[in-house]
């Protein structure tokens, strides 16, 4: 993955849970950025570009920390980075009327592997759902599951 025109490489995954932003940090090194520049902004909750630098605000144990990083830099996002925008009904109706532009992969510089790595063997509809079954008690439920071989 190349840097964008601002000199940023961003990751919005890998910062929640136990992974602790490993993906973004590893891309910092694998992307050829020298480690001594320290241009990593992990857990970013706010990002602002300032000329040849980026100001990153992140949440730490003691409150908020603001870093100013020289570009190029690698950023990883915290879940609070962006507030979601919800589509309104009038905008949804306008979007339905707009034409959908289809861009061939070749125009974007992507070429499929030769030979293809995947092959479609069969496409079929999933089986229809069967009606449910009501039971009178937990004991009857357990008995029914045993009869069906599910327990």
Steps between C-alpha positions, in 0.01 A plus 500: 500500500651830393490829687227738389578844358531643854758242605260312724421133530193432709348194658157490656523144622705326761476756779219350699523195720817304555681577173600847626582656159749236393398528134569873474831475682619212286409694185715785630806276481395295194420820310864605516456785746799539729407409855701786648265761349234392748227607259236261632168621630319212665148513644429829317171657603560828313727578203590838348748570219741792551732558205770231516366350822190348652356572844355188662291500815468172684347377822742370764450391859550853639273678250580626150845516341578710191791405273646692206652258251718573198386351173516227377311337787289195580174548689269251664149603592311483825127432489437869585681637191190573297141557589281304259287693255151363464327529164172686494205370299516785241868431439435127465235574236741734314771233507264244344457727197872551437667274245743241631837527331668166438877523468684196361778370725753549218439878505599504866822313430375172644541185299350164595749219569561257218386230545222603741565391858132425567251299298122512546374146520129556558260777593162412647231646721513402866231255611177659617443529873278245658233596745593521866383268775350611832570308815327531835803483731878494517492125555300457178750721317795293621319179406426634150864607451614153605261337251630726221860412591596858591594424861 
